[in-house]
Amino acid sequence: MEKETITITIYGENIDNDFKWEDWYEDAKKIIESLGYDYNYVGIRTQKLNSGKVMKLSRNEKKVLNEIQSGQEIKYISMFSLPQDFESASFDYDVMIVRNSQFMTLTVNKGDFNKIDEQKLLQLLSKYVNNVHGEIYEMDRYESPLIYASKANPASFFKSLKVIKEIS
């Protein structure tokens, strides 16, 4: 796990479109695997299920799929590839993919970014949102790229932030 990460975050309209969550989930798994990692932890929040913290996939995937297939509103799904000895999912991931009602984001170790076909990835993710726009940016993982993606703080708050590319 490297200190520096690269993140692709996209925003747009209809990102919380209910009928495409299952397809997105399967595509997100393929993205993690294409980077050479195992998808092994998940977080989810629906009306019925609020994991609160990440859950081991091997014990909980059926529960997650049932929530997706039930048709109820999904607040977010977070998917991770975490090392066996991780201490904090927020900082120890090799790959993190999150979808909520505001954005979709993929964060990887900086050294793994060259494994991504950027055009293919953006084309894949744009299936789930209209009027896609966003950014590709580099950031220290301890400054939390997910917080930047959520626009909780202004860009000037993040000392290590380097916007690589605007997506429109």
PDB file of C-alpha atoms in Angstrom, residues 53-142:
ATOM      1  CA  LYS A  53     -18.254  -0.514   9.142  1.00  0.00           C
ATOM      2  CA  VAL A  54     -16.912  -2.829   6.495  1.00  0.00           C
ATOM      3  CA  MET A  55     -18.053  -6.443   6.479  1.00  0.00           C
ATOM      4  CA  LYS A  56     -16.063  -9.438   5.321  1.00  0.00           C
ATOM      5  CA  LEU A  57     -17.441 -10.311   1.904  1.00  0.00           C
ATOM      6  CA  SER A  58     -17.201 -14.084   2.322  1.00  0.00           C
ATOM      7  CA  ARG A  59     -19.733 -13.929   5.168  1.00  0.00           C
ATOM      8  CA  ASN A  60     -21.950 -11.129   3.881  1.00  0.00           C
ATOM      9  CA  GLU A  61     -22.189 -11.079   0.083  1.00  0.00           C
ATOM     10  CA  LYS A  62     -25.522 -12.899   0.070  1.00  0.00           C
ATOM     11  CA  LYS A  63     -26.911 -10.311   2.502  1.00  0.00           C
ATOM     12  CA  VAL A  64     -25.613  -7.455   0.328  1.00  0.00           C
ATOM     13  CA  LEU A  65     -27.049  -8.982  -2.857  1.00  0.00           C
ATOM     14  CA  ASN A  66     -30.410  -9.503  -1.143  1.00  0.00           C
ATOM     15  CA  GLU A  67     -30.467  -5.813  -0.211  1.00  0.00           C
ATOM     16  CA  ILE A  68     -29.620  -4.786  -3.767  1.00  0.00           C
ATOM     17  CA  GLN A  69     -32.232  -7.118  -5.268  1.00  0.00           C
ATOM     18  CA  SER A  70     -34.942  -6.121  -2.785  1.00  0.00           C
ATOM     19  CA  GLY A  71     -35.499  -2.841  -4.616  1.00  0.00           C
ATOM     20  CA  GLN A  72     -35.296  -0.651  -1.536  1.00  0.00           C
ATOM     21  CA  GLU A  73     -33.349   2.602  -1.529  1.00  0.00           C
ATOM     22  CA  ILE A  74     -29.600   2.170  -1.267  1.00  0.00           C
ATOM     23  CA  LYS A  75     -27.756   5.060   0.386  1.00  0.00           C
ATOM     24  CA  TYR A  76     -24.291   3.781  -0.551  1.00  0.00           C
ATOM     25  CA  ILE A  77     -22.177   0.763  -1.328  1.00  0.00           C
ATOM     26  CA  SER A  78     -18.440   0.776  -0.597  1.00  0.00           C
ATOM     27  CA  MET A  79     -16.309  -2.024  -1.986  1.00  0.00           C
ATOM     28  CA  PHE A  80     -12.740  -2.694  -0.887  1.00  0.00           C
ATOM     29  CA  SER A  81      -9.684  -4.772  -1.467  1.00  0.00           C
ATOM     30  CA  LEU A  82      -8.060  -4.797   1.943  1.00  0.00           C
ATOM     31  CA  PRO A  83      -4.864  -6.585   3.010  1.00  0.00           C
ATOM     32  CA  GLN A  84      -5.201  -9.358   5.585  1.00  0.00           C
ATOM     33  CA  ASP A  85      -3.566  -7.292   8.328  1.00  0.00           C
ATOM     34  CA  PHE A  86      -5.502  -4.051   7.765  1.00  0.00           C
ATOM     35  CA  GLU A  87      -6.262  -1.806  10.732  1.00  0.00           C
ATOM     36  CA  SER A  88      -8.544   0.812   9.161  1.00  0.00           C
ATOM     37  CA  ALA A  89     -10.538   0.334   5.956  1.00  0.00           C
ATOM     38  CA  SER A  90     -10.488   4.129   5.521  1.00  0.00           C
ATOM     39  CA  PHE A  91      -6.730   4.158   5.007  1.00  0.00           C
ATOM     40  CA  ASP A  92      -5.398   0.626   4.441  1.00  0.00           C
ATOM     41  CA  TYR A  93      -7.160  -0.290   1.181  1.00  0.00           C
ATOM     42  CA  ASP A  94      -5.467  -1.173  -2.089  1.00  0.00           C
ATOM     43  CA  VAL A  95      -8.641  -0.394  -4.040  1.00  0.00           C
ATOM     44  CA  MET A  96     -11.825   1.352  -2.914  1.00  0.00           C
ATOM     45  CA  ILE A  97     -14.935   1.901  -5.028  1.00  0.00           C
ATOM     46  CA  VAL A  98     -17.889   3.859  -3.663  1.00  0.00           C
ATOM     47  CA  ARG A  99     -21.257   4.756  -5.121  1.00  0.00           C
ATOM     48  CA  ASN A 100     -23.814   6.929  -3.382  1.00  0.00           C
ATOM     49  CA  SER A 101     -26.509   9.382  -4.479  1.00  0.00           C
ATOM     50  CA  GLN A 102     -23.940  12.117  -5.190  1.00  0.00           C
ATOM     51  CA  PHE A 103     -20.979  10.448  -6.908  1.00  0.00           C
ATOM     52  CA  MET A 104     -19.061   7.329  -7.892  1.00  0.00           C
ATOM     53  CA  THR A 105     -15.403   7.130  -7.050  1.00  0.00           C
ATOM     54  CA  LEU A 106     -12.526   4.706  -7.535  1.00  0.00           C
ATOM     55  CA  THR A 107      -9.337   5.148  -5.503  1.00  0.00           C
ATOM     56  CA  VAL A 108      -6.207   3.083  -6.149  1.00  0.00           C
ATOM     57  CA  ASN A 109      -2.575   3.091  -5.128  1.00  0.00           C
ATOM     58  CA  LYS A 110      -0.724   5.533  -7.383  1.00  0.00           C
ATOM     59  CA  GLY A 111       1.420   2.710  -8.786  1.00  0.00           C
ATOM     60  CA  ASP A 112      -1.681   0.786  -9.891  1.00  0.00           C
ATOM     61  CA  PHE A 113      -3.218   3.627 -11.874  1.00  0.00           C
ATOM     62  CA  ASN A 114      -1.284   2.662 -15.004  1.00  0.00           C
ATOM     63  CA  LYS A 115      -3.262  -0.635 -15.035  1.00  0.00           C
ATOM     64  CA  ILE A 116      -6.458   1.326 -15.721  1.00  0.00           C
ATOM     65  CA  ASP A 117      -7.727   1.975 -19.223  1.00  0.00           C
ATOM     66  CA  GLU A 118      -9.115   5.398 -18.394  1.00  0.00           C
ATOM     67  CA  GLN A 119     -11.413   5.654 -21.422  1.00  0.00           C
ATOM     68  CA  LYS A 120     -12.878   2.178 -20.860  1.00  0.00           C
ATOM     69  CA  LEU A 121     -13.430   2.879 -17.178  1.00  0.00           C
ATOM     70  CA  LEU A 122     -15.169   6.199 -17.811  1.00  0.00           C
ATOM     71  CA  GLN A 123     -17.325   4.581 -20.483  1.00  0.00           C
ATOM     72  CA  LEU A 124     -18.271   1.803 -18.062  1.00  0.00           C
ATOM     73  CA  LEU A 125     -19.129   4.176 -15.208  1.00  0.00           C
ATOM     74  CA  SER A 126     -21.062   6.533 -17.463  1.00  0.00           C
ATOM     75  CA  LYS A 127     -23.633   3.746 -17.930  1.00  0.00           C
ATOM     76  CA  TYR A 128     -24.851   4.632 -14.453  1.00  0.00           C
ATOM     77  CA  VAL A 129     -25.098   8.411 -14.655  1.00  0.00           C
ATOM     78  CA  ASN A 130     -26.202  11.106 -17.109  1.00  0.00           C
ATOM     79  CA  ASN A 131     -24.218  14.266 -17.882  1.00  0.00           C
ATOM     80  CA  VAL A 132     -20.961  12.906 -16.502  1.00  0.00           C
ATOM     81  CA  HIS A 133     -18.403  15.322 -15.093  1.00  0.00           C
ATOM     82  CA  GLY A 134     -15.685  14.962 -12.509  1.00  0.00           C
ATOM     83  CA  GLU A 135     -11.961  14.754 -11.893  1.00  0.00           C
ATOM     84  CA  ILE A 136      -8.959  12.508 -11.746  1.00  0.00           C
ATOM     85  CA  TYR A 137      -6.737  13.532  -8.860  1.00  0.00           C
ATOM     86  CA  GLU A 138      -3.746  12.473  -6.810  1.00  0.00           C
ATOM     87  CA  MET A 139      -3.872  12.711  -3.057  1.00  0.00           C
ATOM     88  CA  ASP A 140      -2.286  11.346   0.094  1.00  0.00           C
ATOM     89  CA  ARG A 141      -4.597   8.596   1.364  1.00  0.00           C
ATOM     90  CA  TYR A 142      -4.447  10.050   4.892  1.00  0.00           C
TER      91      TYR A 142
END
